[in-house]
Amino acid sequence: MHFEKIGEFGNLEMSYVCDFSGGYISRNRNLFGKLELNRLTQFILEKCTYGTPIFKLGDGGNKILILSGIHGNELSPQIANVKLLNELLDADLKNTLYFIPFASPKSTMYNERTFNDMDLNRSAHIQNSLSNLIVQAVENLAINFVGDFHSTAFNANPGIESVFSSKSPSPESYLIANYISRNVGSEVISFDFAGSSYKGAVEDVCNLKKIPAVTCEVLCPFANVIRGSVETSLAQMKSFLDYFGI
Ligand SMILES: [Zn+2]
């Protein structure tokens, strides 16, 4: 994977995870209206028209991925991820941070959960599915830790602000989840073995590859944004990074 330096934005670098998932994020008015439209944000949205961009900040230390938009209609984490990237742009980082704010720009454009009728959090184990390409990027870049950020509606599953994790074969998943829970208050939902209750979640597929991962959920109606949900998602992301001393 080749990363290009973006001169205009300090040390920011970018590459693409795939080139068949592009979409016009601005068409999702419920999300677009909540973004602070500065140059960097406009740049990110422009890159999303060609596929799934991945951004990189910092060098050395742990390699950590902040992922959102695996479900295109879960808007709060995608907005929070863009905010986080903006906030950390000029930070002096001792670790390597990767950001995928919009895993499936096409799904986000249509405000849809699925990508071409495929649930990306049930297909990460299927060779060359969009979420599998994200897992492949994680492996190729030798990323050490993955945080996948979602939102859940009151009447959906899990329906509570929470952090999913598992104890085996990547026990650090459970430790990270407990850390975020203590800091932010989100409830820990833990399985003894990754992927034992359903297949193909990005978090589980990473944990099964011994890359510790968690899935964070904030409460918010699908396809919309409610007050406080972006802030809570951002707090989960910051707590995830705080676990590594970032
Ligand atoms: Zn989700």
mmCIF file of C-alpha atoms and ligand atoms in Angstrom:
data_model
loop_
_atom_site.group_PDB
_atom_site.id
_atom_site.type_symbol
_atom_site.label_atom_id
_atom_site.label_comp_id
_atom_site.label_asym_id
_atom_site.label_seq_id
_atom_site.Cartn_x
_atom_site.Cartn_y
_atom_site.Cartn_z
ATOM 1 C CA MET A 1 0.000 0.000 0.000
ATOM 2 C CA HIS A 2 1.448 3.313 -1.055
ATOM 3 C CA PHE A 3 0.780 6.401 1.076
ATOM 4 C CA GLU A 4 1.042 9.856 -0.453
ATOM 5 C CA LYS A 5 1.989 12.929 1.531
ATOM 6 C CA ILE A 6 -0.600 15.719 1.368
ATOM 7 C CA GLY A 7 1.544 18.859 1.445
ATOM 8 C CA GLU A 8 -1.295 21.172 2.409
ATOM 9 C CA PHE A 9 -2.038 19.367 5.695
ATOM 10 C CA GLY A 10 1.246 19.023 7.581
ATOM 11 C CA ASN A 11 2.268 15.382 7.964
ATOM 12 C CA LEU A 12 -1.006 13.893 6.760
ATOM 13 C CA GLU A 13 -0.655 10.993 4.329
ATOM 14 C CA MET A 14 -3.316 9.047 2.487
ATOM 15 C CA SER A 15 -3.962 5.934 0.448
ATOM 16 C CA TYR A 16 -6.991 3.917 -0.694
ATOM 17 C CA VAL A 17 -8.328 0.676 0.734
ATOM 18 C CA CYS A 18 -10.474 0.146 -2.347
ATOM 19 C CA ASP A 19 -11.744 2.009 -5.388
ATOM 20 C CA PHE A 20 -15.270 0.581 -5.887
ATOM 21 C CA SER A 21 -16.940 2.063 -2.817
ATOM 22 C CA GLY A 22 -16.912 5.783 -3.641
ATOM 23 C CA GLY A 23 -19.809 8.119 -2.932
ATOM 24 C CA TYR A 24 -20.811 11.746 -2.560
ATOM 25 C CA ILE A 25 -21.025 12.157 1.219
ATOM 26 C CA SER A 26 -22.526 15.643 0.757
ATOM 27 C CA ARG A 27 -25.753 14.021 -0.543
ATOM 28 C CA ASN A 28 -26.373 12.671 2.963
ATOM 29 C CA ARG A 29 -27.812 15.920 4.316
ATOM 30 C CA ASN A 30 -28.296 14.547 7.853
ATOM 31 C CA LEU A 31 -24.547 13.947 8.094
ATOM 32 C CA PHE A 32 -23.264 16.738 5.874
ATOM 33 C CA GLY A 33 -25.117 19.386 7.867
ATOM 34 C CA LYS A 34 -23.260 18.357 11.033
ATOM 35 C CA LEU A 35 -19.731 18.570 9.590
ATOM 36 C CA GLU A 36 -17.524 21.584 10.092
ATOM 37 C CA LEU A 37 -16.610 22.322 6.500
ATOM 38 C CA ASN A 38 -12.988 23.392 6.646
ATOM 39 C CA ARG A 39 -10.360 22.629 3.989
ATOM 40 C CA LEU A 40 -9.358 19.280 5.495
ATOM 41 C CA THR A 41 -12.949 18.051 5.787
ATOM 42 C CA GLN A 42 -13.674 19.110 2.205
ATOM 43 C CA PHE A 43 -10.507 17.294 1.115
ATOM 44 C CA ILE A 44 -11.624 14.077 2.877
ATOM 45 C CA LEU A 45 -15.079 14.221 1.254
ATOM 46 C CA GLU A 46 -13.564 14.832 -2.181
ATOM 47 C CA LYS A 47 -11.345 11.736 -1.773
ATOM 48 C CA CYS A 48 -14.408 9.675 -0.789
ATOM 49 C CA THR A 49 -15.851 10.068 -4.281
ATOM 50 C CA TYR A 50 -13.150 7.666 -5.605
ATOM 51 C CA GLY A 51 -13.365 4.913 -2.992
ATOM 52 C CA THR A 52 -12.486 4.291 0.651
ATOM 53 C CA PRO A 53 -9.596 6.544 1.683
ATOM 54 C CA ILE A 54 -7.321 5.753 4.617
ATOM 55 C CA PHE A 55 -5.396 8.565 6.308
ATOM 56 C CA LYS A 56 -2.203 8.371 8.323
ATOM 57 C CA LEU A 57 -0.726 10.644 11.002
ATOM 58 C CA GLY A 58 2.457 10.147 13.022
ATOM 59 C CA ASP A 59 5.183 7.534 12.878
ATOM 60 C CA GLY A 60 6.647 4.807 15.078
ATOM 61 C CA GLY A 61 5.174 3.318 18.258
ATOM 62 C CA ASN A 62 1.907 1.421 18.064
ATOM 63 C CA LYS A 63 -0.017 1.363 14.800
ATOM 64 C CA ILE A 64 -3.668 2.032 15.563
ATOM 65 C CA LEU A 65 -6.736 2.216 13.321
ATOM 66 C CA ILE A 66 -9.806 4.351 14.045
ATOM 67 C CA LEU A 67 -12.546 2.956 11.828
ATOM 68 C CA SER A 68 -16.110 4.177 11.242
ATOM 69 C CA GLY A 69 -18.815 3.975 8.597
ATOM 70 C CA ILE A 70 -18.887 0.169 8.383
ATOM 71 C CA HIS A 71 -22.632 0.818 8.630
ATOM 72 C CA GLY A 72 -23.262 3.836 6.383
ATOM 73 C CA ASN A 73 -26.413 4.926 8.268
ATOM 74 C CA GLU A 74 -24.600 5.210 11.631
ATOM 75 C CA LEU A 75 -23.656 8.846 11.344
ATOM 76 C CA SER A 76 -22.334 9.984 14.745
ATOM 77 C CA PRO A 77 -19.055 7.973 14.658
ATOM 78 C CA GLN A 78 -18.287 9.087 11.097
ATOM 79 C CA ILE A 79 -18.656 12.746 12.129
ATOM 80 C CA ALA A 80 -16.601 12.089 15.289
ATOM 81 C CA ASN A 81 -13.814 10.443 13.262
ATOM 82 C CA VAL A 82 -13.524 13.485 10.977
ATOM 83 C CA LYS A 83 -13.434 15.715 14.087
ATOM 84 C CA LEU A 84 -10.707 13.567 15.657
ATOM 85 C CA LEU A 85 -8.579 13.696 12.518
ATOM 86 C CA ASN A 86 -8.984 17.490 12.458
ATOM 87 C CA GLU A 87 -8.025 17.761 16.143
ATOM 88 C CA LEU A 88 -4.926 15.567 15.826
ATOM 89 C CA LEU A 89 -3.674 17.014 12.523
ATOM 90 C CA ASP A 90 -0.967 19.131 14.147
ATOM 91 C CA ALA A 91 -0.370 16.978 17.235
ATOM 92 C CA ASP A 92 3.097 15.684 18.063
ATOM 93 C CA LEU A 93 2.359 11.945 17.845
ATOM 94 C CA LYS A 94 4.723 9.212 19.053
ATOM 95 C CA ASN A 95 2.541 6.514 17.511
ATOM 96 C CA THR A 96 1.137 5.850 14.053
ATOM 97 C CA LEU A 97 -2.560 6.572 13.680
ATOM 98 C CA TYR A 98 -4.656 5.427 10.748
ATOM 99 C CA PHE A 99 -8.144 6.818 10.129
ATOM 100 C CA ILE A 100 -10.904 5.405 7.955
ATOM 101 C CA PRO A 101 -13.757 7.853 8.657
ATOM 102 C CA PHE A 102 -15.979 6.562 5.832
ATOM 103 C CA ALA A 103 -15.529 2.824 5.295
ATOM 104 C CA SER A 104 -18.165 2.804 2.577
ATOM 105 C CA PRO A 105 -18.776 6.291 1.156
ATOM 106 C CA LYS A 106 -21.442 4.883 -1.169
ATOM 107 C CA SER A 107 -23.449 3.520 1.805
ATOM 108 C CA THR A 108 -23.033 6.809 3.663
ATOM 109 C CA MET A 109 -24.186 8.748 0.579
ATOM 110 C CA TYR A 110 -27.432 6.730 0.509
ATOM 111 C CA ASN A 111 -27.688 6.700 4.322
ATOM 112 C CA GLU A 112 -27.865 2.897 4.144
ATOM 113 C CA ARG A 113 -26.677 0.214 6.561
ATOM 114 C CA THR A 114 -25.452 -2.125 3.818
ATOM 115 C CA PHE A 115 -23.056 -1.885 0.873
ATOM 116 C CA ASN A 116 -24.550 -3.481 -2.274
ATOM 117 C CA ASP A 117 -26.930 -5.380 0.057
ATOM 118 C CA MET A 118 -24.011 -6.734 2.089
ATOM 119 C CA ASP A 119 -23.696 -6.086 5.835
ATOM 120 C CA LEU A 120 -20.024 -5.147 6.136
ATOM 121 C CA ASN A 121 -19.983 -6.189 9.781
ATOM 122 C CA ARG A 122 -21.057 -9.723 8.844
ATOM 123 C CA SER A 123 -18.784 -10.175 5.816
ATOM 124 C CA ALA A 124 -15.259 -9.246 6.933
ATOM 125 C CA HIS A 125 -14.327 -12.947 6.698
ATOM 126 C CA ILE A 126 -15.410 -13.178 3.038
ATOM 127 C CA GLN A 127 -12.422 -12.862 0.699
ATOM 128 C CA ASN A 128 -12.267 -9.418 -0.966
ATOM 129 C CA SER A 129 -15.543 -8.080 0.424
ATOM 130 C CA LEU A 130 -15.192 -4.368 1.215
ATOM 131 C CA SER A 131 -14.721 -4.987 4.947
ATOM 132 C CA ASN A 132 -12.326 -7.866 4.170
ATOM 133 C CA LEU A 133 -10.228 -5.395 2.147
ATOM 134 C CA ILE A 134 -10.110 -3.211 5.258
ATOM 135 C CA VAL A 135 -8.895 -6.215 7.289
ATOM 136 C CA GLN A 136 -6.337 -6.940 4.556
ATOM 137 C CA ALA A 137 -5.111 -3.323 4.844
ATOM 138 C CA VAL A 138 -4.821 -3.793 8.616
ATOM 139 C CA GLU A 139 -2.624 -6.839 8.022
ATOM 140 C CA ASN A 140 -0.551 -5.272 5.217
ATOM 141 C CA LEU A 141 0.155 -2.177 7.301
ATOM 142 C CA ALA A 142 0.908 -4.345 10.362
ATOM 143 C CA ILE A 143 -1.628 -2.349 12.390
ATOM 144 C CA ASN A 144 -1.529 -3.502 16.049
ATOM 145 C CA PHE A 145 -4.914 -2.350 17.346
ATOM 146 C CA VAL A 146 -8.312 -1.611 15.801
ATOM 147 C CA GLY A 147 -11.184 0.475 17.151
ATOM 148 C CA ASP A 148 -14.390 0.139 15.111
ATOM 149 C CA PHE A 149 -16.970 2.797 15.969
ATOM 150 C CA HIS A 150 -20.718 2.359 15.465
ATOM 151 C CA SER A 151 -24.051 3.640 16.715
ATOM 152 C CA THR A 152 -27.139 1.714 17.779
ATOM 153 C CA ALA A 153 -30.796 2.722 18.052
ATOM 154 C CA PHE A 154 -32.774 2.317 21.299
ATOM 155 C CA ASN A 155 -34.877 -0.504 19.866
ATOM 156 C CA ALA A 156 -32.008 -2.225 17.999
ATOM 157 C CA ASN A 157 -29.277 -4.660 19.026
ATOM 158 C CA PRO A 158 -27.432 -3.946 21.347
ATOM 159 C CA GLY A 159 -29.567 -0.836 21.974
ATOM 160 C CA ILE A 160 -27.238 0.512 24.669
ATOM 161 C CA GLU A 161 -24.025 2.562 24.694
ATOM 162 C CA SER A 162 -21.445 -0.210 24.833
ATOM 163 C CA VAL A 163 -18.082 -1.683 23.903
ATOM 164 C CA PHE A 164 -17.925 -5.160 22.318
ATOM 165 C CA SER A 165 -14.861 -7.263 23.000
ATOM 166 C CA SER A 166 -13.716 -10.839 23.444
ATOM 167 C CA LYS A 167 -11.306 -12.584 25.808
ATOM 168 C CA SER A 168 -9.797 -15.088 23.396
ATOM 169 C CA PRO A 169 -7.669 -15.332 21.289
ATOM 170 C CA SER A 170 -6.836 -11.600 21.808
ATOM 171 C CA PRO A 171 -7.259 -10.924 25.544
ATOM 172 C CA GLU A 172 -6.205 -7.298 25.161
ATOM 173 C CA SER A 173 -9.532 -6.660 23.409
ATOM 174 C CA TYR A 174 -11.229 -7.190 26.777
ATOM 175 C CA LEU A 175 -8.728 -4.974 28.611
ATOM 176 C CA ILE A 176 -9.245 -2.111 26.151
ATOM 177 C CA ALA A 177 -13.045 -2.450 26.432
ATOM 178 C CA ASN A 178 -12.847 -2.260 30.226
ATOM 179 C CA TYR A 179 -10.604 0.797 30.019
ATOM 180 C CA ILE A 180 -13.061 2.633 27.740
ATOM 181 C CA SER A 181 -15.957 1.537 29.944
ATOM 182 C CA ARG A 182 -14.297 2.949 33.074
ATOM 183 C CA ASN A 183 -13.544 6.246 31.316
ATOM 184 C CA VAL A 184 -16.675 6.889 29.301
ATOM 185 C CA GLY A 185 -19.259 4.755 31.111
ATOM 186 C CA SER A 186 -20.166 2.567 28.125
ATOM 187 C CA GLU A 187 -21.164 -0.974 29.106
ATOM 188 C CA VAL A 188 -18.775 -3.839 28.306
ATOM 189 C CA ILE A 189 -20.263 -6.624 26.192
ATOM 190 C CA SER A 190 -17.787 -9.473 26.085
ATOM 191 C CA PHE A 191 -17.614 -12.889 24.473
ATOM 192 C CA ASP A 192 -15.315 -15.681 25.601
ATOM 193 C CA PHE A 193 -14.193 -16.363 22.043
ATOM 194 C CA ALA A 194 -14.220 -13.923 19.109
ATOM 195 C CA GLY A 195 -16.832 -14.592 16.448
ATOM 196 C CA SER A 196 -18.573 -17.329 18.426
ATOM 197 C CA SER A 197 -22.091 -15.887 18.223
ATOM 198 C CA TYR A 198 -22.038 -14.532 14.624
ATOM 199 C CA LYS A 199 -19.497 -14.374 11.814
ATOM 200 C CA GLY A 200 -17.810 -11.587 9.906
ATOM 201 C CA ALA A 201 -17.653 -8.596 12.284
ATOM 202 C CA VAL A 202 -14.516 -6.548 11.606
ATOM 203 C CA GLU A 203 -13.676 -6.604 15.320
ATOM 204 C CA ASP A 204 -13.974 -10.404 15.553
ATOM 205 C CA VAL A 205 -12.041 -11.090 12.359
ATOM 206 C CA CYS A 206 -9.205 -8.868 13.668
ATOM 207 C CA ASN A 207 -9.279 -10.507 17.115
ATOM 208 C CA LEU A 208 -9.142 -13.948 15.480
ATOM 209 C CA LYS A 209 -5.983 -12.771 13.661
ATOM 210 C CA LYS A 210 -4.538 -11.769 17.072
ATOM 211 C CA ILE A 211 -4.952 -8.071 16.330
ATOM 212 C CA PRO A 212 -6.780 -6.781 19.436
ATOM 213 C CA ALA A 213 -9.935 -4.924 18.451
ATOM 214 C CA VAL A 214 -13.089 -3.467 20.006
ATOM 215 C CA THR A 215 -16.430 -2.260 18.635
ATOM 216 C CA CYS A 216 -17.803 0.867 20.320
ATOM 217 C CA GLU A 217 -21.490 1.763 20.108
ATOM 218 C CA VAL A 218 -23.225 5.030 20.980
ATOM 219 C CA LEU A 219 -26.982 5.499 21.163
ATOM 220 C CA CYS A 220 -28.469 7.330 18.205
ATOM 221 C CA PRO A 221 -31.349 6.704 15.788
ATOM 222 C CA PHE A 222 -30.133 5.222 12.485
ATOM 223 C CA ALA A 223 -29.679 7.620 9.560
ATOM 224 C CA ASN A 224 -29.752 10.602 11.922
ATOM 225 C CA VAL A 225 -27.758 12.465 14.554
ATOM 226 C CA ILE A 226 -29.032 13.384 18.007
ATOM 227 C CA ARG A 227 -27.555 15.814 20.483
ATOM 228 C CA GLY A 228 -24.588 14.401 22.377
ATOM 229 C CA SER A 229 -24.057 11.282 20.236
ATOM 230 C CA VAL A 230 -21.118 12.686 18.260
ATOM 231 C CA GLU A 231 -19.497 13.860 21.500
ATOM 232 C CA THR A 232 -19.925 10.417 23.118
ATOM 233 C CA SER A 233 -18.477 8.655 20.077
ATOM 234 C CA LEU A 234 -15.540 11.086 20.108
ATOM 235 C CA ALA A 235 -15.058 10.406 23.835
ATOM 236 C CA GLN A 236 -14.923 6.646 23.091
ATOM 237 C CA MET A 237 -12.311 7.259 20.374
ATOM 238 C CA LYS A 238 -10.206 9.441 22.674
ATOM 239 C CA SER A 239 -10.429 6.903 25.490
ATOM 240 C CA PHE A 240 -9.362 4.162 23.053
ATOM 241 C CA LEU A 241 -6.281 6.250 22.167
ATOM 242 C CA ASP A 242 -5.730 7.147 25.818
ATOM 243 C CA TYR A 243 -5.329 3.426 26.582
ATOM 244 C CA PHE A 244 -2.112 3.614 24.527
ATOM 245 C CA GLY A 245 -1.025 6.878 26.152
ATOM 246 C CA ILE A 246 -2.035 9.010 23.154
HETATM 247 ZN ZN ZN B 1 -23.086 -0.695 13.239
#
